[in-house]
mmCIF file of C-alpha atoms and ligand atoms in Angstrom:
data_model
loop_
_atom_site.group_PDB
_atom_site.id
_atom_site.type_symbol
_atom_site.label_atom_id
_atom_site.label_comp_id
_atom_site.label_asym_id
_atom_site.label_seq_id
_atom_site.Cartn_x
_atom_site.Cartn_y
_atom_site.Cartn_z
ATOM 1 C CA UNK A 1 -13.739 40.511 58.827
ATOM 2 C CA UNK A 2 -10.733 42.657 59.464
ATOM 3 C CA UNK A 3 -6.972 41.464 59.551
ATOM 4 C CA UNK A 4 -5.781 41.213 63.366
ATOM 5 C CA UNK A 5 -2.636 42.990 63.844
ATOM 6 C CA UNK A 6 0.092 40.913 65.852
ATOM 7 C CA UNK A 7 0.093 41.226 69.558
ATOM 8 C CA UNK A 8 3.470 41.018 71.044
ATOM 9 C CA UNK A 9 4.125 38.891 73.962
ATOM 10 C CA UNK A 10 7.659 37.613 73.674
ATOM 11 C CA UNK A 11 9.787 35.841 76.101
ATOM 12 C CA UNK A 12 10.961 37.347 79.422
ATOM 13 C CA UNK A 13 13.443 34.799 79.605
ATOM 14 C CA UNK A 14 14.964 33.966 76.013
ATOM 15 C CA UNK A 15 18.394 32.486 75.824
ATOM 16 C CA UNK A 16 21.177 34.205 77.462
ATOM 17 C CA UNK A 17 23.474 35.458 74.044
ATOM 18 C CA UNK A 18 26.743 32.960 74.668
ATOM 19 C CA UNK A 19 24.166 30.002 74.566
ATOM 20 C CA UNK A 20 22.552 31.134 71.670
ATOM 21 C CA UNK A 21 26.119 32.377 69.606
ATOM 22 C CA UNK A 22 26.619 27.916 70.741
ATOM 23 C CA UNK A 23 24.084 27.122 69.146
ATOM 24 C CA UNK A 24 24.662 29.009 65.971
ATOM 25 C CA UNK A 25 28.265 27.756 65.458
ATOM 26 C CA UNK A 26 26.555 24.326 64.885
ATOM 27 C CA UNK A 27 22.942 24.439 64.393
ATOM 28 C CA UNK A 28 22.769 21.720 62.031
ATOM 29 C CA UNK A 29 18.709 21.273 61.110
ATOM 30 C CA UNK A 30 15.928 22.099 62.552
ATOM 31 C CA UNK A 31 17.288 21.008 66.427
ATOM 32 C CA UNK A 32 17.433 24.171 68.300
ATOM 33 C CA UNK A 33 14.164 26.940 67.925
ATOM 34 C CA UNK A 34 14.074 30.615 68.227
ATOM 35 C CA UNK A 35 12.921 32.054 71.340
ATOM 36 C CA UNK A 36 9.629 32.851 70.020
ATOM 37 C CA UNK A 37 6.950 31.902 67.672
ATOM 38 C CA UNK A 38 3.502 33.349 66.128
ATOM 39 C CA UNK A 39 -0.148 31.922 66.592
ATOM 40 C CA UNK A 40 -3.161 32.857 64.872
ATOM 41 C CA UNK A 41 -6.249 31.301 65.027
ATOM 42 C CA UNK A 42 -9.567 30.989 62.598
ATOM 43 C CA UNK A 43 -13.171 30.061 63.358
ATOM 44 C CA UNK A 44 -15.903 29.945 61.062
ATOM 45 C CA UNK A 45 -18.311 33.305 61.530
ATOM 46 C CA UNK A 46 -15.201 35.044 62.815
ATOM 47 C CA UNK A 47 -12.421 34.459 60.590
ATOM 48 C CA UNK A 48 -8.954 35.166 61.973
ATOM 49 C CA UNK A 49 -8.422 36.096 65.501
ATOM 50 C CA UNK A 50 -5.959 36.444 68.540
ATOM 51 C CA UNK A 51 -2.287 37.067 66.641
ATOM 52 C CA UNK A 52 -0.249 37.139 68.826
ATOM 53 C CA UNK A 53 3.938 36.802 69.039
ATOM 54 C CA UNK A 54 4.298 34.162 72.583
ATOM 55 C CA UNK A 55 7.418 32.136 73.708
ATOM 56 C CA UNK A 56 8.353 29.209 72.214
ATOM 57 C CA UNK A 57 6.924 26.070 73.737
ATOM 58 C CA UNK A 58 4.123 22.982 73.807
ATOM 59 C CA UNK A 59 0.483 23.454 73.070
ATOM 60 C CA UNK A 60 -2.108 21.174 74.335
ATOM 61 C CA UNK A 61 -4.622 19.809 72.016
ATOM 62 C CA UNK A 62 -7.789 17.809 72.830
ATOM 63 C CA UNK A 63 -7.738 14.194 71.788
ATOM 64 C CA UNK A 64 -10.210 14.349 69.182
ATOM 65 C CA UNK A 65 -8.196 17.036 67.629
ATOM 66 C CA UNK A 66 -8.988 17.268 63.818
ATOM 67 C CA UNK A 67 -5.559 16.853 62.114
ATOM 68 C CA UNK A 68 -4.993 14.416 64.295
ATOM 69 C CA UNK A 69 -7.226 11.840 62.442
ATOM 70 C CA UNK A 70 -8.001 13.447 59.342
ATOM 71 C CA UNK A 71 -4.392 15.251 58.766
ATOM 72 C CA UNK A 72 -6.034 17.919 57.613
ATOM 73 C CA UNK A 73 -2.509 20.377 57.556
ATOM 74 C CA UNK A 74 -0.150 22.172 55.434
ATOM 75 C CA UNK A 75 3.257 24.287 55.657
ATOM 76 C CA UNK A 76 5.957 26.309 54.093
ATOM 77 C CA UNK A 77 9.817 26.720 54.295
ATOM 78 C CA UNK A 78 11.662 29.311 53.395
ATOM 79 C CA UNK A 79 14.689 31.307 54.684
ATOM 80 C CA UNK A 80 16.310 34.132 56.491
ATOM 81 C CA UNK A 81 19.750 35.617 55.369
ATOM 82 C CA UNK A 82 22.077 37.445 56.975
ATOM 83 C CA UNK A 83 23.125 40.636 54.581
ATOM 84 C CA UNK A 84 26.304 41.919 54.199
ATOM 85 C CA UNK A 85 25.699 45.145 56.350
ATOM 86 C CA UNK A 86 24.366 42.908 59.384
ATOM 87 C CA UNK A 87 20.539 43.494 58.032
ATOM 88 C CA UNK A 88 18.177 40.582 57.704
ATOM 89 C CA UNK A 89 16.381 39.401 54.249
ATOM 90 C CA UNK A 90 13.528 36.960 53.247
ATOM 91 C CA UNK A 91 13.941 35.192 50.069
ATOM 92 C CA UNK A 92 10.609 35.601 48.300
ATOM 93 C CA UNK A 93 8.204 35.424 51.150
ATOM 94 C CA UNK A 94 5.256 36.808 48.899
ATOM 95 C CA UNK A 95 5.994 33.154 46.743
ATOM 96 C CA UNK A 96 5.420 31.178 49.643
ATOM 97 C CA UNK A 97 2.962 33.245 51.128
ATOM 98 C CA UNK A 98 0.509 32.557 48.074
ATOM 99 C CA UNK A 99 1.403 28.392 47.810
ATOM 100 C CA UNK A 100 0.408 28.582 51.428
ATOM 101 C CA UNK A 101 -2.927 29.904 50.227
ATOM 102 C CA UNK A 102 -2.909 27.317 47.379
ATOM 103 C CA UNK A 103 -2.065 24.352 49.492
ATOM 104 C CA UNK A 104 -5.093 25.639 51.896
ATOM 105 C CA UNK A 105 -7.628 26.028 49.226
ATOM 106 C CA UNK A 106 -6.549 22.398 48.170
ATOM 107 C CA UNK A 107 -7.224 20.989 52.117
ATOM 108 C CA UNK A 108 -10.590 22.951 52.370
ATOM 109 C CA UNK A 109 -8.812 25.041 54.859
ATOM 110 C CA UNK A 110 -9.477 28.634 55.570
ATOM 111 C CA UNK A 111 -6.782 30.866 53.703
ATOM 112 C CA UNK A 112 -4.031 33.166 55.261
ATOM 113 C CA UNK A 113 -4.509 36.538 54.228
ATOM 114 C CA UNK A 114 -0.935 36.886 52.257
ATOM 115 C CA UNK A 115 -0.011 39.825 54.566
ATOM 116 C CA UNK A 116 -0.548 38.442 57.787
ATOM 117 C CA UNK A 117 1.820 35.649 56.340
ATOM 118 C CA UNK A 118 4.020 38.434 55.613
ATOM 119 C CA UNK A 119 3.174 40.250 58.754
ATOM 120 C CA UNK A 120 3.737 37.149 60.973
ATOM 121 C CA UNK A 121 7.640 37.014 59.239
ATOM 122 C CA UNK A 122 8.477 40.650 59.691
ATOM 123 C CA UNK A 123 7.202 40.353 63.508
ATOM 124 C CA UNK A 124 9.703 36.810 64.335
ATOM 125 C CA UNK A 125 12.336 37.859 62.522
ATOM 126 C CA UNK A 126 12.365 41.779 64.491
ATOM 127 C CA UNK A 127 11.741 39.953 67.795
ATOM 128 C CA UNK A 128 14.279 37.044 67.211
ATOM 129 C CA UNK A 129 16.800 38.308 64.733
ATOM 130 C CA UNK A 130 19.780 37.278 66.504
ATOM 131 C CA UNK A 131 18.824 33.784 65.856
ATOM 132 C CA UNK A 132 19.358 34.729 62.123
ATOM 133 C CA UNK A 133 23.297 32.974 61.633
ATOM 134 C CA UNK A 134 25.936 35.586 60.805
ATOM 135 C CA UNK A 135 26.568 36.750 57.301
ATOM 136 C CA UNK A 136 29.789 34.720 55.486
ATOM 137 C CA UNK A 137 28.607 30.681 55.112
ATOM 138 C CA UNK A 138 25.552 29.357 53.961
ATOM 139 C CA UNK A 139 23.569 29.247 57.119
ATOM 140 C CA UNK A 140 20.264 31.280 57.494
ATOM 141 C CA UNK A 141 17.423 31.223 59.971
ATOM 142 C CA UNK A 142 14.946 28.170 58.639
ATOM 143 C CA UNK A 143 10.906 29.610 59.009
ATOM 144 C CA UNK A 144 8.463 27.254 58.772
ATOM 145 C CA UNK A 145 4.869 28.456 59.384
ATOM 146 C CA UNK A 146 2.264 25.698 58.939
ATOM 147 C CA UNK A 147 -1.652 25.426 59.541
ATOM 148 C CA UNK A 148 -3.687 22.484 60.756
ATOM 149 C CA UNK A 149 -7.232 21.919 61.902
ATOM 150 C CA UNK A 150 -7.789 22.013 65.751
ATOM 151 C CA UNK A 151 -12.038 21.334 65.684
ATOM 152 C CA UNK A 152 -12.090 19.135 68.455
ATOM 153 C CA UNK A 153 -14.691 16.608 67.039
ATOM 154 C CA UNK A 154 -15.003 13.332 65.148
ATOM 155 C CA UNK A 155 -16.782 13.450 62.123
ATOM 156 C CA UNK A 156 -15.411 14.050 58.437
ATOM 157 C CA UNK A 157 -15.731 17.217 57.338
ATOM 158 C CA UNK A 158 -13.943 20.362 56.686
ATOM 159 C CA UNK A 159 -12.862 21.872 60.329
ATOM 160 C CA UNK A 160 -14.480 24.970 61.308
ATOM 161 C CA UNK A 161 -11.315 25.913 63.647
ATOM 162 C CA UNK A 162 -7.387 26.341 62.486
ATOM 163 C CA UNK A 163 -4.240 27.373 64.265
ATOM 164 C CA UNK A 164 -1.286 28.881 61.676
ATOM 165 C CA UNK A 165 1.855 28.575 63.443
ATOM 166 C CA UNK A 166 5.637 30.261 62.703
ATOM 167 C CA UNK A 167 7.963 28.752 64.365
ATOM 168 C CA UNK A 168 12.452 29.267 63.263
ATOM 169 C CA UNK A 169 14.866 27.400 63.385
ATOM 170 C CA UNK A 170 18.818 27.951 62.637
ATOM 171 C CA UNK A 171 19.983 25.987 59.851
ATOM 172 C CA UNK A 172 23.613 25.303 58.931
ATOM 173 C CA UNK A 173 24.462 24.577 55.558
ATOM 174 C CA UNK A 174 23.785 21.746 53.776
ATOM 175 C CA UNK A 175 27.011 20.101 53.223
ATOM 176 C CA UNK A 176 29.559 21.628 55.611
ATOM 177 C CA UNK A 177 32.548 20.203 54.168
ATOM 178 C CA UNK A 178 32.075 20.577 50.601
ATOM 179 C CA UNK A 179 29.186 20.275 48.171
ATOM 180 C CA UNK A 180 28.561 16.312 47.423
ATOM 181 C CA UNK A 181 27.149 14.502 44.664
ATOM 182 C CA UNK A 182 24.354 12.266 46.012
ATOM 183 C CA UNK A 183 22.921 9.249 44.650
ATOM 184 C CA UNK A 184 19.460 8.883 44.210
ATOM 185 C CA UNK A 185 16.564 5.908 44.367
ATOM 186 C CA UNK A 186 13.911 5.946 41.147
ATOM 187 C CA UNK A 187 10.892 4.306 43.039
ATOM 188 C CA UNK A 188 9.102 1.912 40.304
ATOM 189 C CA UNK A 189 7.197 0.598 43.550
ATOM 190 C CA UNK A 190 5.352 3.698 45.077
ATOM 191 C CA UNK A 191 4.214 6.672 43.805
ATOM 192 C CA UNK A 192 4.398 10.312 45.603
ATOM 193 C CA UNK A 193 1.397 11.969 43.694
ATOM 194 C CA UNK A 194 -1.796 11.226 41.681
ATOM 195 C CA UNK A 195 -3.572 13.562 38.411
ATOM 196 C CA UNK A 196 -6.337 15.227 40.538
ATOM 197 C CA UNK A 197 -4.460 14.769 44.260
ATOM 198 C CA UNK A 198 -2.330 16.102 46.509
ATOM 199 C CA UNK A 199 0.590 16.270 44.959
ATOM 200 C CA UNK A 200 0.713 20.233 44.297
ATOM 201 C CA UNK A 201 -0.249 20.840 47.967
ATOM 202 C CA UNK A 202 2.342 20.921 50.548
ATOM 203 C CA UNK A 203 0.565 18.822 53.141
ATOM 204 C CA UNK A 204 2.051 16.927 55.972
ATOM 205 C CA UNK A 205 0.354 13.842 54.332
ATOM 206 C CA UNK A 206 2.136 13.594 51.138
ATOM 207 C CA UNK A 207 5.358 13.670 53.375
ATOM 208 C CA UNK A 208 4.274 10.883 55.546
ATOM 209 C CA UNK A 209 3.523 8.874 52.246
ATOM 210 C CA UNK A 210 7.169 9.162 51.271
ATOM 211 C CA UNK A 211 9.136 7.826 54.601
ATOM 212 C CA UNK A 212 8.506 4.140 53.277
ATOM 213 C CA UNK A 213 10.138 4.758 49.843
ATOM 214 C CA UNK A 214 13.037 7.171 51.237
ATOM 215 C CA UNK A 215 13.110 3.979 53.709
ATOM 216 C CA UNK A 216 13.724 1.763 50.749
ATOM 217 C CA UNK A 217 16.096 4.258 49.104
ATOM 218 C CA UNK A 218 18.327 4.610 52.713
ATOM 219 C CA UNK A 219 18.812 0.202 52.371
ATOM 220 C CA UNK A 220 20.012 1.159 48.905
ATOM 221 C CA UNK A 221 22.510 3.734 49.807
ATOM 222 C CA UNK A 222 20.741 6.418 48.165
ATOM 223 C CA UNK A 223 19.859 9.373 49.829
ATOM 224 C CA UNK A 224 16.959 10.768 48.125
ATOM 225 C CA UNK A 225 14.439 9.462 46.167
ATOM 226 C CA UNK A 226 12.963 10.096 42.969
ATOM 227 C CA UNK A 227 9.222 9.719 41.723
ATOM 228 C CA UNK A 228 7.360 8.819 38.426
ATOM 229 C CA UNK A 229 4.484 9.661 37.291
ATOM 230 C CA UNK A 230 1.815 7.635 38.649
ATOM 231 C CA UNK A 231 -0.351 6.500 35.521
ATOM 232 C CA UNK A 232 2.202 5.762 32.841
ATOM 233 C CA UNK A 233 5.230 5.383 35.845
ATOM 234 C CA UNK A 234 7.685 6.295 32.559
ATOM 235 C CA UNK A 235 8.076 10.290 33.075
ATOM 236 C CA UNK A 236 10.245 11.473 35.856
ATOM 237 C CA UNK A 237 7.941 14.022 38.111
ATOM 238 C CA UNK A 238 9.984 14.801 41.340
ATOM 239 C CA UNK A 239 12.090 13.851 44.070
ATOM 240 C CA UNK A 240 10.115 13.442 47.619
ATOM 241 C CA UNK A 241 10.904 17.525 48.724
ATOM 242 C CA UNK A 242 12.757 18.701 46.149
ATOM 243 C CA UNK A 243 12.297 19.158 42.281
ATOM 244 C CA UNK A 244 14.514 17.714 39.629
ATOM 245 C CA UNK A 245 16.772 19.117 36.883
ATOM 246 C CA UNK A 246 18.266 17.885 33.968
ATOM 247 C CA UNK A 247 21.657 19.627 31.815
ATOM 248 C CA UNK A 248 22.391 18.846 28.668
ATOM 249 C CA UNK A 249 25.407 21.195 28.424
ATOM 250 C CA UNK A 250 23.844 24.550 27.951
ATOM 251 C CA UNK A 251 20.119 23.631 28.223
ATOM 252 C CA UNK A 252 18.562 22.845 31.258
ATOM 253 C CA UNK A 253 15.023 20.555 31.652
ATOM 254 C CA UNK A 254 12.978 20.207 34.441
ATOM 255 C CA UNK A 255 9.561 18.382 34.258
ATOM 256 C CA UNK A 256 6.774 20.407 33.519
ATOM 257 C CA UNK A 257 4.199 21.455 36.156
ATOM 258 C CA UNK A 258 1.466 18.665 35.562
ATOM 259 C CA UNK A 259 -0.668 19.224 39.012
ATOM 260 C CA UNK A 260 0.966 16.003 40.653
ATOM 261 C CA UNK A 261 4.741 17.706 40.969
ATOM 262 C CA UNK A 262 5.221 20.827 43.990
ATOM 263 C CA UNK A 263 5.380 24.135 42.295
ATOM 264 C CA UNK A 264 9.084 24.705 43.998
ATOM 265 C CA UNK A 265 10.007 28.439 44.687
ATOM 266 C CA UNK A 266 13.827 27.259 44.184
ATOM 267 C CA UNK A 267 12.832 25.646 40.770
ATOM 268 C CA UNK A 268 11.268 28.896 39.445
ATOM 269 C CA UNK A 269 13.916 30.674 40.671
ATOM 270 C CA UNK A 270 16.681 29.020 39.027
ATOM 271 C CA UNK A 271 14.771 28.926 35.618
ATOM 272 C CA UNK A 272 14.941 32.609 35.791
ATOM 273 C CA UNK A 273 18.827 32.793 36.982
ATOM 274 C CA UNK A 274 19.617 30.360 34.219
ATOM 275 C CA UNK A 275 18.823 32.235 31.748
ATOM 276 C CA UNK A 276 19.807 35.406 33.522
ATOM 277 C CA UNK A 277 23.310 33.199 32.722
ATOM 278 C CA UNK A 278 22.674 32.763 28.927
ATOM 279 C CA UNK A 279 21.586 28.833 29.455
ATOM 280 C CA UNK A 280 18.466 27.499 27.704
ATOM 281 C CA UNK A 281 15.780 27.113 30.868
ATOM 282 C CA UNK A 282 12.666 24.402 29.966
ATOM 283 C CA UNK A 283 9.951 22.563 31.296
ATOM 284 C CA UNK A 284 9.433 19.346 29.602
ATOM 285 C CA UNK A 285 9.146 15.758 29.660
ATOM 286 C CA UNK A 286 11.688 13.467 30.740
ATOM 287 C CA UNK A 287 11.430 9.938 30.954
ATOM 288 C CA UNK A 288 13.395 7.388 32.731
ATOM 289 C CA UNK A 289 14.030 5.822 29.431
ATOM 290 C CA UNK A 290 15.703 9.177 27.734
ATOM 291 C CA UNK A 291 17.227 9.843 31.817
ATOM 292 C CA UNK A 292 19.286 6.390 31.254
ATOM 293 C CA UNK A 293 20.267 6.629 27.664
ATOM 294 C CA UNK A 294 21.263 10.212 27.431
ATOM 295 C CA UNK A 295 23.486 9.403 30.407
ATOM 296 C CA UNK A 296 24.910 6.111 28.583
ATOM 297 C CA UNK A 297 25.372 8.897 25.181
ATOM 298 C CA UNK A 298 26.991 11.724 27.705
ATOM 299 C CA UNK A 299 24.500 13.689 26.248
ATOM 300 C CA UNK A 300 22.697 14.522 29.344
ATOM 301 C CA UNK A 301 25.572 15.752 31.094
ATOM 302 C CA UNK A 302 24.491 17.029 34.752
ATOM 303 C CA UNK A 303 21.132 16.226 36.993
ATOM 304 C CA UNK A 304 20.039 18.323 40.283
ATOM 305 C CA UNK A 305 18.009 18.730 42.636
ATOM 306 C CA UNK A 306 16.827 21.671 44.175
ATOM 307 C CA UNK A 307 14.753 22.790 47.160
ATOM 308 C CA UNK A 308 14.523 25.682 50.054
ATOM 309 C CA UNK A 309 16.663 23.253 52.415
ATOM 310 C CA UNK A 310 19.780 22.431 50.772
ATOM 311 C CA UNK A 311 19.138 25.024 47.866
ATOM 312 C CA UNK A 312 21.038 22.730 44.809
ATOM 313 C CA UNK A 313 21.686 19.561 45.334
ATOM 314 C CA UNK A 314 24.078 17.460 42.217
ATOM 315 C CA UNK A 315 23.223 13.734 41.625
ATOM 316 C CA UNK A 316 26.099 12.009 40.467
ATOM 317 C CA UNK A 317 24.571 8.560 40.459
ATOM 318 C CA UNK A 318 20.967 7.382 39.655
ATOM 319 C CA UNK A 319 19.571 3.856 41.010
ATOM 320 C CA UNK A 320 16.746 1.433 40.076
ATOM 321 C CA UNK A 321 16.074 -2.306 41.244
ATOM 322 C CA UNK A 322 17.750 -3.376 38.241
ATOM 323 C CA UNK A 323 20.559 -1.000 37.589
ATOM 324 C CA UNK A 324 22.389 2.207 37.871
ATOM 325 C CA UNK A 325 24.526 5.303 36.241
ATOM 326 C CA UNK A 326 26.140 7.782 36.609
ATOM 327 C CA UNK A 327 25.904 11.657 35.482
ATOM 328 C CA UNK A 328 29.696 12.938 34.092
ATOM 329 C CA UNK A 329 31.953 11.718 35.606
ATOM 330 C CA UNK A 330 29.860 11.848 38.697
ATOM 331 C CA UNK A 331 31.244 14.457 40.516
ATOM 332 C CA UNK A 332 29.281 18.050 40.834
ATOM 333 C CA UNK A 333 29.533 19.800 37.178
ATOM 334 C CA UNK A 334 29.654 23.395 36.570
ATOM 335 C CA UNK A 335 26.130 24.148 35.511
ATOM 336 C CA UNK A 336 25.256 22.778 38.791
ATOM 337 C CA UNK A 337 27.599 24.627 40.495
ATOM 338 C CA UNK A 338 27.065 27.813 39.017
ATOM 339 C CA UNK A 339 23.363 27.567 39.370
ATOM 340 C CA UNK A 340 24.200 27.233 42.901
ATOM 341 C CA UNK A 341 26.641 29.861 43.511
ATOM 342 C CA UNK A 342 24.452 32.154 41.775
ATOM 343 C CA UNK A 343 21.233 31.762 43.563
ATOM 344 C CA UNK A 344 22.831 31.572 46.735
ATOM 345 C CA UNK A 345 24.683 35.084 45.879
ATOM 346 C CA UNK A 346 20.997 35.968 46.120
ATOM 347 C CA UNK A 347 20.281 34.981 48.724
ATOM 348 C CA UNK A 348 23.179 35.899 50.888
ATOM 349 C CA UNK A 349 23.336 39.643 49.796
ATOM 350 C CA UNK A 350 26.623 39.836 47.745
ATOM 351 C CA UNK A 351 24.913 39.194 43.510
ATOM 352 C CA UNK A 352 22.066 42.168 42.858
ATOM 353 C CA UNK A 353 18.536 41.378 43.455
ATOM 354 C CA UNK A 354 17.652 42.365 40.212
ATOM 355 C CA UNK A 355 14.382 40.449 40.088
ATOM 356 C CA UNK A 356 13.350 41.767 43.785
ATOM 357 C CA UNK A 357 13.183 39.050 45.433
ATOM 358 C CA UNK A 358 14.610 39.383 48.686
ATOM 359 C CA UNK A 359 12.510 41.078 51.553
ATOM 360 C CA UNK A 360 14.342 43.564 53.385
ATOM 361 C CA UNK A 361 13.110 43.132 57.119
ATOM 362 C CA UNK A 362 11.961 46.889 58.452
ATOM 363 C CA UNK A 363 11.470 48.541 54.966
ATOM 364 C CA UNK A 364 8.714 48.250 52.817
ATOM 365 C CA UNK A 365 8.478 45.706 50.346
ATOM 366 C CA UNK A 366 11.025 46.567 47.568
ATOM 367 C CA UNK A 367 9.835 43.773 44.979
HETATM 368 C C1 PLP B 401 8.757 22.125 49.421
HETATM 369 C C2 PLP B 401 8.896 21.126 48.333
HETATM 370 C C3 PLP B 401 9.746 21.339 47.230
HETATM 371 C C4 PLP B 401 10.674 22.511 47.110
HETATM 372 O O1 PLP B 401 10.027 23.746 47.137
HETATM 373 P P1 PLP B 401 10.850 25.070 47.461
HETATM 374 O O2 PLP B 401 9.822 26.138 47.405
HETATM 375 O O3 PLP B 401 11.879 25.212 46.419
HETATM 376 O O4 PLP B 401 11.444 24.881 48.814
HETATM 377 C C5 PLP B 401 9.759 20.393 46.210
HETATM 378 N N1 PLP B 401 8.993 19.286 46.287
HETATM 379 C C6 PLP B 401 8.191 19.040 47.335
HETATM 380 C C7 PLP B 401 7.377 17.802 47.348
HETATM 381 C C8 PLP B 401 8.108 19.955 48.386
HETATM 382 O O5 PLP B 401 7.304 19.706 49.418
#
C-alpha cells in the first residue's frame, strides 16, 4: 500500500482578507477555523485513501458511527509561527507526528504514516497561511489533526474504517495582559490515569474523564487541576493537559515518565532548553508530601506547568480539600519566566534553532 499524495480542493469562497485580518486581531481559542482542512481516510485491505485538502465545514456520520459509542479517537496540537521575515514554521511536527502514531497503536487504530502527517501540515499551512497571526505577540495558527473510527456498526471491536482530520485554528496568546500565576486543584478524589491505561495516549476519552474534576477545581477557584498517581495517590503525575514542573532554585524536577503521565513535546523541550541555560533538568519523583513541605521550607521555590496551548504556565498557589500554599511569594519567578521566554524565542523565530526543531514550511526538513 502506497502513500496517497494530497489532492487539492480548497475553497472558492474563503474569507474575504478584512474579515479574516478581524478575526486575527482577537482570535482568542479555538473560535474561528481556517478556510480549509485535510481528510484522509483508512479501510482495512486498502489502507489509506482519498487525501484530499476540501473547505472547511460539517461531515455527516451514520448513527451507529464507531467513536460514537466506543470513543475509539485520538489527536494532536501543535503550532504555527509567524517568522521574522513573514515565513511560516512548525514547532516539532515530526514529535507529534510519531505520539500520533503512539496514541493510535494504543487505540488499536490504524497508524498515520509520519509523512502524510507531515504532508497534511505543509499542504494547510501553504493553502491557508494567512490564517497564521502576524509575527510580534505570542499568537500562532493552533493545528489540531485528530483520528477517530467511522465503521458504521455496533459491535466491539477494533474499527476497520478511520477518518484523520486537520483542521486550524488562530490562537491568541495565552494571557493577553500579562503572564499570571494560577492556582491549581490536587484531586485526592479522581484519578486521570491508571499503570497499564490510557494515560500516555492522547485520546478524547481521557479528556472527557477530567471535566468532572476541572469541574470541582472551577467551585474552588482553581483553574487547573492536578493528578496523583492512581495506586499509591502520594506522587504528583500531571495536570489534566499539561505536565508539571518543579524549581528548586537552579534544579528543575518534573515527574518521571511512568506510562500513566502524557509524554508532553513542551516538557521535553524545556528539559533540553534548561540546561541549554546551565539549570539542572530531572525527571523524578515528587510527592505531595515533599510538594507541601519544600514550599513551607522555601526550598522548592517555583512550580509550572507547561503544554502546546499556553506554552508555560506559573502556579503561584496549590489547593487540596484541606489546605493550601503558596510557591515564592506567589507571583511568576524567574526560572519560570525564563524558561518561557526562551522557548517561546523558539518558537517565534528571534533565539537560534539550534536543536532543529522548527519546520520551515516550503523547504525541506532542516532538523
Ligand atoms: C497534550 C497534553 C500535554 C501537553 O503536551 P504538549 O505536547 O506539550 O502539548 C500534557 N498532558 C496531557 C494530558 C496532554 O493531553
Amino acid at each position: 500500500m502506497t502513500t496517497p499524495t494530497i489532492e487539492l480542493k480548497p475553497s472558492a469562497t474563503p474569507l474575504a482578507a478584512a474579515e479574516r485580518q478581524a478575526i486575527l486581531a482577537s482570535p482568542g481559542f479555538g473560535r474561528h477555523f481556517t478556510d480549509n482542512m485535510v481528510t484522509i481516510k483508512w479501510t482495512e485491505g486498502r489502507g489509506w485513501h482519498d487525501a484530499q485538502l476540501v473547505p472547511y465545514g460539517p461531515i455527516s456520520l451514520d448513527p451507529s458511527t464507531h467513536v460514537l459509542h466506543y470513543g475509539q479517537e485520538i489527536f494532536e496540537g501543535l503550532k504555527a509561527y509567524r517568522q521574522p521575515d513573514g515565513s511560516v514554521a512548525v514547532f516539532r511536527p515530526e514529535a507529534n507526528a510519531r505520539r500520533f502514531r503512539n496514541s493510535a497503536r494504543r487505540m488499536a487504530m490504524a497508524e498515520l504514516p509520519e509523512e502524510l502527517f507531515i504532508g497534511a501540515l505543509d499542504a494547510l499551512l501553504a493553502q491557508d497561511a494567512g490564517w497564521v497571526p502576524p509575527h510580534g505577540g505570542e499568537e500562532a495558527l493552533y493545528l489540531r489533526p485528530f483520528m477517530f473510527a467511522t465503521e458504521a456498526a455496533l459491535g466491539v471491536h477494533p474499527a476497520n474504517e478511520y477518518l484523520f482530520m486537520l483542521i486550524a485554528s488562530p490562537s491568541g496568546a495565552y494571557f493577553p495582559g500579562g503572564v499570571e500565576p494560577v492556582t491549581i486543584w490536587v484531586s485526592e478524589d479522581h484519578v486521570r490515569a491508571v499503570p497499564g491505561g490510557t494515560g500516555d495516549a492522547k485520546t478524547g476519552g481521557n479528556y472527557a474523564a477530567s471535566l468532572l474534576p476541572q469541574a470541582e477545581a472551577a467551585a474552588h477557584g482553581c483553574a487547573q487541576v492536578v493528578y496523583l498517581d492512581a495506586v499509591t495517590r502520594t506522587k504528583v503525575e500531571e495536570s489534566g493537559s499539561m505536565n508539571i514542573a518543579f524549581v528548586y532554585g537552579d534544579r528543575i524536577v518534573t515527574p518521571e515518565l511512568t506510562g500513566s503521565i502524557l509524554e508532553g513535546i513542551t516538557r521535553d523541550s524545556l528539559l533540553q532548553v534548561a540546561r541549554d541555560l546551565g539549570y539542572t533538568a530531572e525527571e523524578g519523583v515528587v510527592t505531595l508530601e515533599r510538594w507541601r513541605e519544600d514550599a513551607a521550607s522555601g526550598a522548592l521555590t517555583e512550580v509550572f506547568a507547561c503544554g502546546t496551548a499556553a506554552v508555560v504556565t506559573p502556579i503561584g498557589t496549590a489547593k487540596t480539600r484541606t489546605d493550601a500554599w503558596t510557591h515564592g511569594d506567589g507571583t511568576p519567578g524567574p526560572v519560570t519566566m525564563r524558561l518561557r521566554e526562551a522557548l517561546l524565542g523558539i518558537q517565534r523565530g528571534v533565539i537560534e534553532d539550534k536543536h532543529g526543531w522548527m519546520h520551515h514550511l516550503g523547504q525541506a526538513d532542516n532538523a
